[in-house]
PDB file of C-alpha atoms (C1' of nucleotides) in Angstrom:
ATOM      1  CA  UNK A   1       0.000   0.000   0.000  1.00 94.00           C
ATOM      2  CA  UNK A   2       1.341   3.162  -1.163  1.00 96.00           C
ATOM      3  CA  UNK A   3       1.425   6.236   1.768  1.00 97.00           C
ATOM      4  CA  UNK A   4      -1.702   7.903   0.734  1.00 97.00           C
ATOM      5  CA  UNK A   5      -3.850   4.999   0.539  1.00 96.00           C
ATOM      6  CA  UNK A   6      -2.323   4.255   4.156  1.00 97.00           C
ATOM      7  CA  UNK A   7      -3.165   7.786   5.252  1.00 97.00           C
ATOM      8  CA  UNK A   8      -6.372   7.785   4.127  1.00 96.00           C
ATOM      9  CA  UNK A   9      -7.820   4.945   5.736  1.00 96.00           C
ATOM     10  CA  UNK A  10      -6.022   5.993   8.839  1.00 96.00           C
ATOM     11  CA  UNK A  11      -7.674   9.340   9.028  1.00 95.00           C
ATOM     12  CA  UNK A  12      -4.326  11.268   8.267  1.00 96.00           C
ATOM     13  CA  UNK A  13      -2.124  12.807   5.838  1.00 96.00           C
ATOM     14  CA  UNK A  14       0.886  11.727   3.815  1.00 97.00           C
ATOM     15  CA  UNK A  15       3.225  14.970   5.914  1.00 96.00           C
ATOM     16  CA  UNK A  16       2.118  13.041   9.091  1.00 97.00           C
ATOM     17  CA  UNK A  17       3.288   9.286   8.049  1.00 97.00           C
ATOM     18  CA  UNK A  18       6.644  10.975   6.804  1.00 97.00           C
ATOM     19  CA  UNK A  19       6.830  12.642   9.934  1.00 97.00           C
ATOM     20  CA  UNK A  20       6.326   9.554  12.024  1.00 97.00           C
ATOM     21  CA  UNK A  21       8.848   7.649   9.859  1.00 96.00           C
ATOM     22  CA  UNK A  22      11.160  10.420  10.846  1.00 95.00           C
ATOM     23  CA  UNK A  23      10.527  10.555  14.528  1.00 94.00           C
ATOM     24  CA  UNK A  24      10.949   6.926  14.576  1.00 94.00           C
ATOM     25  CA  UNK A  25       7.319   6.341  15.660  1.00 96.00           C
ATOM     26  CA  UNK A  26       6.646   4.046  11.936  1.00 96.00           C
ATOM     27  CA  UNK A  27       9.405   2.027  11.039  1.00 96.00           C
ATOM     28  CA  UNK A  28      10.981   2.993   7.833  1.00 95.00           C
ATOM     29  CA  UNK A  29       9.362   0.618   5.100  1.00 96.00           C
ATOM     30  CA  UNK A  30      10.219  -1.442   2.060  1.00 95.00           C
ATOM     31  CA  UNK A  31      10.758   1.204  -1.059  1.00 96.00           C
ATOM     32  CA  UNK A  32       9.275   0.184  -4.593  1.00 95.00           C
ATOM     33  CA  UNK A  33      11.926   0.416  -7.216  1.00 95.00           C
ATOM     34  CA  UNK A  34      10.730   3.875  -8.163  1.00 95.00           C
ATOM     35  CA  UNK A  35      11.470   4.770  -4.913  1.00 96.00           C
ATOM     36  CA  UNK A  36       7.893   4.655  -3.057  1.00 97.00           C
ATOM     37  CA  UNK A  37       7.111   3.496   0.604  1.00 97.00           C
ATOM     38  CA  UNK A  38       5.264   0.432   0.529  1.00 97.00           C
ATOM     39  CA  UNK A  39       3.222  -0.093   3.396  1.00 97.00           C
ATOM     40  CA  UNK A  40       1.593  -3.458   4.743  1.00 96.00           C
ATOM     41  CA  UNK A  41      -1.537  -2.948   6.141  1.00 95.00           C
ATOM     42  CA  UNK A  42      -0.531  -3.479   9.606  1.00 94.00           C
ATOM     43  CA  UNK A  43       0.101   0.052   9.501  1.00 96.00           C
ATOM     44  CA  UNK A  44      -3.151   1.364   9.518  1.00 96.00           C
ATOM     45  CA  UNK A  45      -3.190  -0.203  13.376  1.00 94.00           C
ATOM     46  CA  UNK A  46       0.184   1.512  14.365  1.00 95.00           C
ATOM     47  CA  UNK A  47      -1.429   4.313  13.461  1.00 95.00           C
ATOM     48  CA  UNK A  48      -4.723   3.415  15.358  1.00 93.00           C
ATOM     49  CA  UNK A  49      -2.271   3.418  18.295  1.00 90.00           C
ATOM     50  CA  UNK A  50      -0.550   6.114  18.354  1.00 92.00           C
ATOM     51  CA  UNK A  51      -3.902   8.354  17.746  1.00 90.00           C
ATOM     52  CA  UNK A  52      -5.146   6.637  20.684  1.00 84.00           C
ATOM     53  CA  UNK A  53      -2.142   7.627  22.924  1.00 83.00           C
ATOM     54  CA  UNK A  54      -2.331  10.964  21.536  1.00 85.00           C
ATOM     55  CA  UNK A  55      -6.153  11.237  22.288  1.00 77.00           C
ATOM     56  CA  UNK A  56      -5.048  10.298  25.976  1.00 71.00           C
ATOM     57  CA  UNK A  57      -2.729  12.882  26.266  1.00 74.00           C
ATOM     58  CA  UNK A  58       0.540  11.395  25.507  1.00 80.00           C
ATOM     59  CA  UNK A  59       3.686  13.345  23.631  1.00 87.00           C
ATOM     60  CA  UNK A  60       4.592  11.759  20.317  1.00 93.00           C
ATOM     61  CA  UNK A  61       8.006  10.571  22.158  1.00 92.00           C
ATOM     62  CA  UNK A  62       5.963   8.925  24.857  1.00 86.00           C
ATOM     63  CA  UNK A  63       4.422   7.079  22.227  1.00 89.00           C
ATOM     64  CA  UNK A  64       7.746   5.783  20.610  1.00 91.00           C
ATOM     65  CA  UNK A  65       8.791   4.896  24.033  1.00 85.00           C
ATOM     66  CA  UNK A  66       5.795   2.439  24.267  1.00 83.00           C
ATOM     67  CA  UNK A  67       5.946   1.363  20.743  1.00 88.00           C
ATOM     68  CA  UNK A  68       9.988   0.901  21.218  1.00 86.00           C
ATOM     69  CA  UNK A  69       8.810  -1.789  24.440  1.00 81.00           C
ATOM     70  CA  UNK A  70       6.341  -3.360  22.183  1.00 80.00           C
ATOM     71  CA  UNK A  71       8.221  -4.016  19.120  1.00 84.00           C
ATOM     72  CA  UNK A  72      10.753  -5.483  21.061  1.00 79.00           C
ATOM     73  CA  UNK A  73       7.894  -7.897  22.414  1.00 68.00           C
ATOM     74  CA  UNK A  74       9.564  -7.951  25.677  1.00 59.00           C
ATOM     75  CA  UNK A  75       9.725  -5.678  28.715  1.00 55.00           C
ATOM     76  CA  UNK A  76      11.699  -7.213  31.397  1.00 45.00           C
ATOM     77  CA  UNK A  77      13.910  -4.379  32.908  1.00 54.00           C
ATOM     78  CA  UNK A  78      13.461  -2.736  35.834  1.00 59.00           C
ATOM     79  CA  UNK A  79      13.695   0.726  33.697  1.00 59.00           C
ATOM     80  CA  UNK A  80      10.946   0.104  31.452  1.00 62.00           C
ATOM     81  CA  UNK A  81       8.611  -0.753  34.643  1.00 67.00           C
ATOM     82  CA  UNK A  82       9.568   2.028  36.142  1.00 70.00           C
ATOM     83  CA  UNK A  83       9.058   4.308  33.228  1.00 67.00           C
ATOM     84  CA  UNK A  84       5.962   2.659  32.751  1.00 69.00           C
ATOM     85  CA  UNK A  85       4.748   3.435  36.811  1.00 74.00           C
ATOM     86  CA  UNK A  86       5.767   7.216  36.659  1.00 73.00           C
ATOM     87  CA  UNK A  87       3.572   7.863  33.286  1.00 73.00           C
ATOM     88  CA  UNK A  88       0.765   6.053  35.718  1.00 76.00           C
ATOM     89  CA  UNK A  89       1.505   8.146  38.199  1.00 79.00           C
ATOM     90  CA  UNK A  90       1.242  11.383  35.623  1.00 76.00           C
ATOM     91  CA  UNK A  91      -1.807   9.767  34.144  1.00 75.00           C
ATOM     92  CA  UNK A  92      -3.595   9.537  37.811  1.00 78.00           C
ATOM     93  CA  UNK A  93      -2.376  12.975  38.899  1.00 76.00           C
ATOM     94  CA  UNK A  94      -4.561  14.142  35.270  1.00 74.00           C
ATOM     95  CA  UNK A  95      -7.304  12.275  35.781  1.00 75.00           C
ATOM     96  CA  UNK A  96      -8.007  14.077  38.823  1.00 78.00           C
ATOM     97  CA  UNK A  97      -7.308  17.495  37.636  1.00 75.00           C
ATOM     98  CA  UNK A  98      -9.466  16.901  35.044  1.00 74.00           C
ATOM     99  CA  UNK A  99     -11.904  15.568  37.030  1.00 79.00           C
ATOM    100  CA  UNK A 100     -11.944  18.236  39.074  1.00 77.00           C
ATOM    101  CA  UNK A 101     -11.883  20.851  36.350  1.00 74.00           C
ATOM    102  CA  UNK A 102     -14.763  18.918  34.687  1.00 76.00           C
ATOM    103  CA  UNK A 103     -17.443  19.994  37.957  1.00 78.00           C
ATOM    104  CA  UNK A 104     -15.942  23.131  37.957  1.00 73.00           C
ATOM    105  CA  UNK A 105     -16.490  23.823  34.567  1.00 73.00           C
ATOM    106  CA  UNK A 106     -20.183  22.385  35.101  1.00 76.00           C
ATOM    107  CA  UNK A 107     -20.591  24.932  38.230  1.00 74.00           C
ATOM    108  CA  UNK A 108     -19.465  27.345  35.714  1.00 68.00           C
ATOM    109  CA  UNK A 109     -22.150  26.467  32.867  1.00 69.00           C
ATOM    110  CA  UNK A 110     -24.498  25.964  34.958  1.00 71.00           C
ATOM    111  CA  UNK A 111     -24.218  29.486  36.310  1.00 65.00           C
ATOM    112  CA  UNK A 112     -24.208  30.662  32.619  1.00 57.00           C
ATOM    113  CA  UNK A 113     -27.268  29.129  31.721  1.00 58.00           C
ATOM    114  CA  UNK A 114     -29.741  30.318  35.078  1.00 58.00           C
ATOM    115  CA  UNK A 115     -28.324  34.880  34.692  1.00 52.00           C
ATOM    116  CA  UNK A 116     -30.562  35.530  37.792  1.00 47.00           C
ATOM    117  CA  UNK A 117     -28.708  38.818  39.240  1.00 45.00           C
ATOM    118  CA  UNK A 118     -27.953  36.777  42.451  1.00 42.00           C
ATOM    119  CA  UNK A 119     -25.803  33.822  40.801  1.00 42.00           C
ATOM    120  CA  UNK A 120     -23.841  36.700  38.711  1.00 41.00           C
ATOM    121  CA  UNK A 121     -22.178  37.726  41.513  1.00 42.00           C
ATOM    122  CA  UNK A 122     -18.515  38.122  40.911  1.00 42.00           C
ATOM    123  CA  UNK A 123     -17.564  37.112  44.490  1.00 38.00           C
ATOM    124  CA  UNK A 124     -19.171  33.876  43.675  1.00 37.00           C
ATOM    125  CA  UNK A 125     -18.552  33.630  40.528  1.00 37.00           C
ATOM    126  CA  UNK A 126     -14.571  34.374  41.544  1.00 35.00           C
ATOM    127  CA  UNK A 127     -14.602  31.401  43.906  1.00 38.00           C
ATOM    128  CA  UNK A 128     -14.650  28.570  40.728  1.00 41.00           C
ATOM    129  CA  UNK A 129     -11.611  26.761  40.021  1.00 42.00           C
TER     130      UNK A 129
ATOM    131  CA  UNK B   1       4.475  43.825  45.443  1.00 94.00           C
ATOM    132  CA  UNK B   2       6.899  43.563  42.641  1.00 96.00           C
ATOM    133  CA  UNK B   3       7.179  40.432  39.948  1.00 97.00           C
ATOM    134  CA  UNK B   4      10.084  38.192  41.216  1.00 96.00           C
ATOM    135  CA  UNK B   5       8.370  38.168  44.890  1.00 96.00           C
ATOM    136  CA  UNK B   6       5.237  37.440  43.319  1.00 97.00           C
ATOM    137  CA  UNK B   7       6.472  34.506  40.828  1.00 97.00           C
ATOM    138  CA  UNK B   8       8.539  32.996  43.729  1.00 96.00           C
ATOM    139  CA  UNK B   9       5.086  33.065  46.043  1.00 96.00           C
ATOM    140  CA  UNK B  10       3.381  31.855  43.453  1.00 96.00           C
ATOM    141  CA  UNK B  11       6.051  29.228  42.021  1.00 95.00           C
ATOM    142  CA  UNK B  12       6.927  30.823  38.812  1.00 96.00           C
ATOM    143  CA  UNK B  13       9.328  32.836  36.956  1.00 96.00           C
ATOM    144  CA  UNK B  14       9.414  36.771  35.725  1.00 97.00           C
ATOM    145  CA  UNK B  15       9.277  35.699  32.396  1.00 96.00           C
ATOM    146  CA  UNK B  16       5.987  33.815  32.486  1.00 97.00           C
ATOM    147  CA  UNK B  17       4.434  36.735  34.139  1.00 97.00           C
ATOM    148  CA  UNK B  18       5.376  38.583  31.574  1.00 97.00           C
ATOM    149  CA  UNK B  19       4.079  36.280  29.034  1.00 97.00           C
ATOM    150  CA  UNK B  20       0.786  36.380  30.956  1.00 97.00           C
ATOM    151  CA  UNK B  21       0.574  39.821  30.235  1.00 96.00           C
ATOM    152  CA  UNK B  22       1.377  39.849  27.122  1.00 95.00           C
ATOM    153  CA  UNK B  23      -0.980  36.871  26.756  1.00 94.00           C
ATOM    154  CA  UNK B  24      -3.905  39.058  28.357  1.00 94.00           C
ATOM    155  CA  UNK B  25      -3.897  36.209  31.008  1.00 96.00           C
ATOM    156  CA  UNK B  26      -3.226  38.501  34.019  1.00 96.00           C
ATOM    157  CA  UNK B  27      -4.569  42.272  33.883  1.00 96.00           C
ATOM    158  CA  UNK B  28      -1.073  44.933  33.501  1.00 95.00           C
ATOM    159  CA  UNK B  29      -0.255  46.136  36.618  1.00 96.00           C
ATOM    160  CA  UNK B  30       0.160  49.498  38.068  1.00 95.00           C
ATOM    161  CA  UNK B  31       3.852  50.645  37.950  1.00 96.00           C
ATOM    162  CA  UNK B  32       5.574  52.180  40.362  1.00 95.00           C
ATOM    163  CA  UNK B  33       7.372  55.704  39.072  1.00 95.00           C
ATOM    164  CA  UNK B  34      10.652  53.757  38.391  1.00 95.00           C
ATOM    165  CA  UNK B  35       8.453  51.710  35.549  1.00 96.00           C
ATOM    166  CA  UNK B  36       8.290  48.930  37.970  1.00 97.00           C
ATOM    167  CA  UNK B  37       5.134  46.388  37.585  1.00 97.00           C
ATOM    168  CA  UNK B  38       3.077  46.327  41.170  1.00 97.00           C
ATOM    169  CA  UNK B  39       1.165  43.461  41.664  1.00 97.00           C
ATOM    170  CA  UNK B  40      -1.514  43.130  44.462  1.00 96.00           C
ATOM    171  CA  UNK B  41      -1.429  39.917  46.817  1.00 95.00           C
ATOM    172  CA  UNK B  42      -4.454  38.574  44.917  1.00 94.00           C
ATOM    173  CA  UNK B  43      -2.498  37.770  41.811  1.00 96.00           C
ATOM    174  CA  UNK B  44      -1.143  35.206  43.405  1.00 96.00           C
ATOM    175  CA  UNK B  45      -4.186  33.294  43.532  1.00 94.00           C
ATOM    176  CA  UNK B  46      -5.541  34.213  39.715  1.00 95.00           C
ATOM    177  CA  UNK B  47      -1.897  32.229  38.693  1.00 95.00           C
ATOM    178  CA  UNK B  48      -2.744  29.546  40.441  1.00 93.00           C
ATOM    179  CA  UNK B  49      -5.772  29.377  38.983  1.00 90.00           C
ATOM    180  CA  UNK B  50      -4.072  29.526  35.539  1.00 92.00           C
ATOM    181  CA  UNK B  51      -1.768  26.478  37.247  1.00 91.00           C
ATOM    182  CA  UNK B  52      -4.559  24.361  37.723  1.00 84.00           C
ATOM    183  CA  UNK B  53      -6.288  24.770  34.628  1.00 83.00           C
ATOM    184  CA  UNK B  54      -2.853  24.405  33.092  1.00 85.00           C
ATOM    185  CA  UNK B  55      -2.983  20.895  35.409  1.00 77.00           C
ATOM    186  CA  UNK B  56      -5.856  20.007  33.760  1.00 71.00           C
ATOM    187  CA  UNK B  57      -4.765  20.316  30.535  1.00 74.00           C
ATOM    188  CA  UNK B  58      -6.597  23.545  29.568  1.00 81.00           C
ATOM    189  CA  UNK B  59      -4.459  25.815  26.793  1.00 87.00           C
ATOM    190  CA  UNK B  60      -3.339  29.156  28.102  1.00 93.00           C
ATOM    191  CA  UNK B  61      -5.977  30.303  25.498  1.00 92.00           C
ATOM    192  CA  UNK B  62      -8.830  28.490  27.028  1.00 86.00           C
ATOM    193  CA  UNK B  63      -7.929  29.237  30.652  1.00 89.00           C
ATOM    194  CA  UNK B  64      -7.788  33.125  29.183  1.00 91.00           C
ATOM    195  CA  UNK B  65     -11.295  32.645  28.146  1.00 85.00           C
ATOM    196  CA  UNK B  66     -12.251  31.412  30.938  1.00 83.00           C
ATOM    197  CA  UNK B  67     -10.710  33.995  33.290  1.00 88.00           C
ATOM    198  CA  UNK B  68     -12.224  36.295  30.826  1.00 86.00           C
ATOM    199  CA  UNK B  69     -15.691  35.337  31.754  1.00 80.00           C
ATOM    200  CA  UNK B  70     -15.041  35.336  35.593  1.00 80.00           C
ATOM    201  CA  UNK B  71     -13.483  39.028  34.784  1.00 84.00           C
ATOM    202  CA  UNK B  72     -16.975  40.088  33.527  1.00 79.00           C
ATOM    203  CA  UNK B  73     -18.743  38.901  36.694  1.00 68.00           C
ATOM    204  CA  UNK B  74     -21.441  37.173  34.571  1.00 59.00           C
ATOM    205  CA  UNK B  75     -21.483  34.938  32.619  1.00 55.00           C
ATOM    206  CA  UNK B  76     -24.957  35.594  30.616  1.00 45.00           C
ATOM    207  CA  UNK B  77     -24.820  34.394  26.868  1.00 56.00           C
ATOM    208  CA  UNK B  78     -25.500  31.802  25.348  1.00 59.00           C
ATOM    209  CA  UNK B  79     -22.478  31.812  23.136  1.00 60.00           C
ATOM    210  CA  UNK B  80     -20.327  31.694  26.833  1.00 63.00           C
ATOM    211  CA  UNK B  81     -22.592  28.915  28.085  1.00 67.00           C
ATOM    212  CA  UNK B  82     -21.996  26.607  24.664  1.00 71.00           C
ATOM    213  CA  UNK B  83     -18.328  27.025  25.027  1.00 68.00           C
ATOM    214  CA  UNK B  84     -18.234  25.651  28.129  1.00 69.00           C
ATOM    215  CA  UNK B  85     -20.694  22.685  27.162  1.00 74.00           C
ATOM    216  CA  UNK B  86     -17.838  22.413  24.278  1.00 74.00           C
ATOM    217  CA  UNK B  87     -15.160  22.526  26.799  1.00 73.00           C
ATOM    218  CA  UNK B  88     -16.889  19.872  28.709  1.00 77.00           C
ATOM    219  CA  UNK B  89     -17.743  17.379  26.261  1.00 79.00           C
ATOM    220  CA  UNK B  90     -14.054  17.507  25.770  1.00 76.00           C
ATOM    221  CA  UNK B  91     -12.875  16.666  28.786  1.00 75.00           C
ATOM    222  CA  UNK B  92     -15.291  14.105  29.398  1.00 78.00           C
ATOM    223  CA  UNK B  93     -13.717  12.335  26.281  1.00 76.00           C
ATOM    224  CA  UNK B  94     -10.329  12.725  27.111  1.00 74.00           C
ATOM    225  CA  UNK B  95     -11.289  11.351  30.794  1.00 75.00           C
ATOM    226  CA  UNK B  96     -12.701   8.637  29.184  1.00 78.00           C
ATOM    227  CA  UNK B  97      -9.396   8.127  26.905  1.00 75.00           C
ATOM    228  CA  UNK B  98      -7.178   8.581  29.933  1.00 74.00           C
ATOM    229  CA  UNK B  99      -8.706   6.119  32.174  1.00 78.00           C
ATOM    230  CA  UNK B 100      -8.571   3.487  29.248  1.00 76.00           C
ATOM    231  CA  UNK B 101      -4.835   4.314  28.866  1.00 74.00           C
ATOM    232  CA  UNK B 102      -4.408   4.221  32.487  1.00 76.00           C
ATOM    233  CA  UNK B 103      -5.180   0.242  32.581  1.00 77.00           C
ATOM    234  CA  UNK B 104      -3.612  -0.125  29.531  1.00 73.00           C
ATOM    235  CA  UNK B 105      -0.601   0.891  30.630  1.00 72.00           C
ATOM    236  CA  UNK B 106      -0.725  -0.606  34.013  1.00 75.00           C
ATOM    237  CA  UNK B 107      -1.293  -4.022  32.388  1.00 73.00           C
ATOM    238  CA  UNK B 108       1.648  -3.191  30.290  1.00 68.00           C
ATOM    239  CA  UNK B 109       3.633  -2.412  33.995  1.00 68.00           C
ATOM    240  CA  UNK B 110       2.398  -5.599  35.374  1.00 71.00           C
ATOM    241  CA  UNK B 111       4.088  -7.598  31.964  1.00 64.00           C
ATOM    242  CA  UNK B 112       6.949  -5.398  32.699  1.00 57.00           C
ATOM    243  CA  UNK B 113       7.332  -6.432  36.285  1.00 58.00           C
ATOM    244  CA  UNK B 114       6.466 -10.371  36.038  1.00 57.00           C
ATOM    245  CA  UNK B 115       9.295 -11.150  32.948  1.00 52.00           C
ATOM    246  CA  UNK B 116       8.238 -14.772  32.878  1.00 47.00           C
ATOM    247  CA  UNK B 117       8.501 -15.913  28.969  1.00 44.00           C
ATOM    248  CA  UNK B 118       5.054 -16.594  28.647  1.00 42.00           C
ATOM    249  CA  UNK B 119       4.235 -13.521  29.572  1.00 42.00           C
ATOM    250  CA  UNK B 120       7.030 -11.801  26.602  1.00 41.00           C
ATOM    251  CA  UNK B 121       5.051 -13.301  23.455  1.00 41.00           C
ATOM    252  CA  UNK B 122       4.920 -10.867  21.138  1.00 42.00           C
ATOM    253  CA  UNK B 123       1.668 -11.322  19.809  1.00 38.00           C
ATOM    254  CA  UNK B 124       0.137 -10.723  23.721  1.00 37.00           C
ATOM    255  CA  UNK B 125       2.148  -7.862  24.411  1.00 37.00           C
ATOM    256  CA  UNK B 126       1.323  -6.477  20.731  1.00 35.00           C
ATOM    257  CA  UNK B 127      -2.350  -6.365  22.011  1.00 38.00           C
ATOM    258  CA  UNK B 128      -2.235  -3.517  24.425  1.00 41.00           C
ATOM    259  CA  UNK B 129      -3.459  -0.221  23.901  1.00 43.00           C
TER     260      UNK B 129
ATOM    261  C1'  DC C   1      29.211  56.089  45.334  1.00 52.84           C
ATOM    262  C1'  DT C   2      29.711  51.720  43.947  1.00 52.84           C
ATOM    263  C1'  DT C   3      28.116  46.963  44.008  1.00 52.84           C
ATOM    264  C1'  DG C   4      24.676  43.622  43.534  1.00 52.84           C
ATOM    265  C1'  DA C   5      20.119  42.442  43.156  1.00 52.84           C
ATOM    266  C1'  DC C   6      16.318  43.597  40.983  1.00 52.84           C
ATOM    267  C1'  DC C   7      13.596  45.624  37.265  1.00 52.84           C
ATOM    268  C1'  DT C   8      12.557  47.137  32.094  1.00 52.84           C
ATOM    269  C1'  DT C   9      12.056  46.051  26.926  1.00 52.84           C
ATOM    270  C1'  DC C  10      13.690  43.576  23.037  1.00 52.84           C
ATOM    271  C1'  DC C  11      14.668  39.857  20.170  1.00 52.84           C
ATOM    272  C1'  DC C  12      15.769  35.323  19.327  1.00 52.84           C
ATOM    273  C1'  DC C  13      15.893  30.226  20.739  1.00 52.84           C
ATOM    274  C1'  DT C  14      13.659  25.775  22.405  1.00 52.84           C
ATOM    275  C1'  DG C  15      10.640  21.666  21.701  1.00 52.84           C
ATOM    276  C1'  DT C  16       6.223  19.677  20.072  1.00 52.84           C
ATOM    277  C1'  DA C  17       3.457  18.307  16.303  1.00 52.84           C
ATOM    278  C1'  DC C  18       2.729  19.145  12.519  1.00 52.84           C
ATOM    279  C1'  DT C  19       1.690  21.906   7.561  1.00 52.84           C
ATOM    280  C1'  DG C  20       2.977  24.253   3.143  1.00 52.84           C
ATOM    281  C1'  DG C  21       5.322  24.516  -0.826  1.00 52.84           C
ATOM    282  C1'  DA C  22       9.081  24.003  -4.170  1.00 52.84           C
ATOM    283  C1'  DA C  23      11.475  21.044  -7.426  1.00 52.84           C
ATOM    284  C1'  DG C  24      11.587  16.979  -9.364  1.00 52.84           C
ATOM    285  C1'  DG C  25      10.501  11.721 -10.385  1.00 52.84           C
ATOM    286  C1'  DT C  26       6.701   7.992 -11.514  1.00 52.84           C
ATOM    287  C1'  DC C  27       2.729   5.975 -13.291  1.00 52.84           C
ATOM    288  C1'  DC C  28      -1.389   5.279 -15.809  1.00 52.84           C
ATOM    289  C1'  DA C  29      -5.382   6.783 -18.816  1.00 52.84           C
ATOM    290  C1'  DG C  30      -6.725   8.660 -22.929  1.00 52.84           C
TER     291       DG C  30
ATOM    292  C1'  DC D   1       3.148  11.054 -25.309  1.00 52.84           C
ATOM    293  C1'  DT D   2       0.948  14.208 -22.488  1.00 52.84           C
ATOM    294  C1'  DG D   3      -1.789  15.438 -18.402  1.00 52.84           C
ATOM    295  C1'  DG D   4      -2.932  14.642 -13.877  1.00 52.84           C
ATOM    296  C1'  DA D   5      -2.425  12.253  -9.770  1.00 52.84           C
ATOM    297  C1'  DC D   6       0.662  10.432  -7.091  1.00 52.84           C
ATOM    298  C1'  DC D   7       5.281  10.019  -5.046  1.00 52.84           C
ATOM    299  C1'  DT D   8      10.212  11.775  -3.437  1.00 52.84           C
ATOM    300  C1'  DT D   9      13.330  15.054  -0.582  1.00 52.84           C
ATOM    301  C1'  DC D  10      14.214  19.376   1.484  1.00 52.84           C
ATOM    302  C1'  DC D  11      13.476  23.707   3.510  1.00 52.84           C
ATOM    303  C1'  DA D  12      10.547  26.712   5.854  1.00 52.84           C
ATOM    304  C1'  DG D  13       6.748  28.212   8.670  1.00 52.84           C
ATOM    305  C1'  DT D  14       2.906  27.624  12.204  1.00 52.84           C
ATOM    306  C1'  DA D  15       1.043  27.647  17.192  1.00 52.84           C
ATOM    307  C1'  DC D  16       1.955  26.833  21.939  1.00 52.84           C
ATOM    308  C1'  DA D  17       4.365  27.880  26.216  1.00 52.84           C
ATOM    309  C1'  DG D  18       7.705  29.613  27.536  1.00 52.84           C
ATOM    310  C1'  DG D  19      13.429  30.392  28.311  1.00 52.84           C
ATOM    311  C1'  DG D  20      18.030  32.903  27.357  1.00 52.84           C
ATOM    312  C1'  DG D  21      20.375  36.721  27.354  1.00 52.84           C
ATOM    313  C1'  DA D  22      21.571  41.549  25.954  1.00 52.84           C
ATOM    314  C1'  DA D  23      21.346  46.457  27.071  1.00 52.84           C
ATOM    315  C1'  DG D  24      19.992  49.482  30.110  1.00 52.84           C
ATOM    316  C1'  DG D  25      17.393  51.679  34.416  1.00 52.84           C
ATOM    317  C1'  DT D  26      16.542  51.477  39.772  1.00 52.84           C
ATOM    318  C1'  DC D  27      17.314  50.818  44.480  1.00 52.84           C
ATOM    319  C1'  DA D  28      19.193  49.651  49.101  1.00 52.84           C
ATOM    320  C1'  DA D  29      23.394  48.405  51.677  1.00 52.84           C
ATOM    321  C1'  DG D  30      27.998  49.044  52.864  1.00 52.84           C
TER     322       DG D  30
END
DNA sequence: CTTGACCTTCCCCTGTACTGGAAGGTCCAG
DNA sequence: CTGGACCTTCCAGTACAGGGGAAGGTCAAG
């Protein structure tokens, strides 16, 4: 599969996949003799993955780090685990800032949406967040 | 009080009070003859403010927004009201993403920690995320 | 009255995750 | 055999959230 048909059914562009390639998040492929990247369709799920880190909140080099562990198909040392328990620990620590942030956003809307002249008070309205 | 007392109290630098500024993120100051900025005590608490929205993975744009609204005292229209519906809908789905990267990657830890050779077969550790 | 710590503006640099566009090669349909 | 769609590399620019450091002004202590 040639890099646009990849980057089409993967919901992204051809800049992107070149981009991975060079950031060592998509291994660099097999060439055609013209010179083309030839993709197997196993892509499109590498590709799956790393949008689903990225809709979680991880950096593109986070990614690779996880991708590095899992193309190596093991994950024995102690490094990797402990890498693996301080992006938990990051990943806990945002949960509950966003959940937090999510009812105060709600206290916020929900102010918005009743403008009696008692709720607008900016005393009150200062105390959110 | 004057900006490096300030950013140490409230755990930043000169610089990003600057930037806040600049980024209409905290209100200029009064200056003192000398050109200096003087900040009342309460700034202090509006950066932390910015901190935790930062924490929850607001942009310094949407925090701005935000602060904007709280600025006004009221918070009347409708158009205010649907950005924060927008704003919520968003962090309900990346909640939802994080949590499901959260076990992800703490089944991930748990290969990591237990490096029997069962547990390093490619194709299981290839399933995650 | 100088030294050091602080302040000012200014401009450029960093890293992250792309995006745009130029200049050129390839491939297939008509 | 030409046009258009695709591909290649390379260079440059974008937005975000600052940081570095120069050049100069201010202020309190010794």
């Amino acid at each position: 599969m040639r890099i646009g048909e990849i980057a089409d059914t993967a919901g992204t562009t051809t800049k992107t996949l070149r981009f991975y390639e060079d950031q060592g998040l998509l291994p660099p492929t097999e060439r055609t003799p013209a010179g083309y990247r030839d993709y197997t369709p196993e892509t499109v799920a590498r590709i799956d993955f790393i949008h689903r880190g990225q809709a979680a909140g991880l950096t593109l080099a986070q990614i690779r780090q996880i991708l590095d562990i899992r193309d190596r198909g093991q994950a024995p040392c102690d490094h990797v685990r402990d890498l693996l328990d301080a992006r938990l620990t990051e990943i806990e620590q945002q949960l509950a800032g966003l959940a937090a942030l999510r009812d105060t956003i709600a206290e916020l809307r929900d102010q918005a949406a009743r403008p009696e002249p008692e709720s607008c008070n900016p005393d009150q309205v200062c105390r959110y967040l």
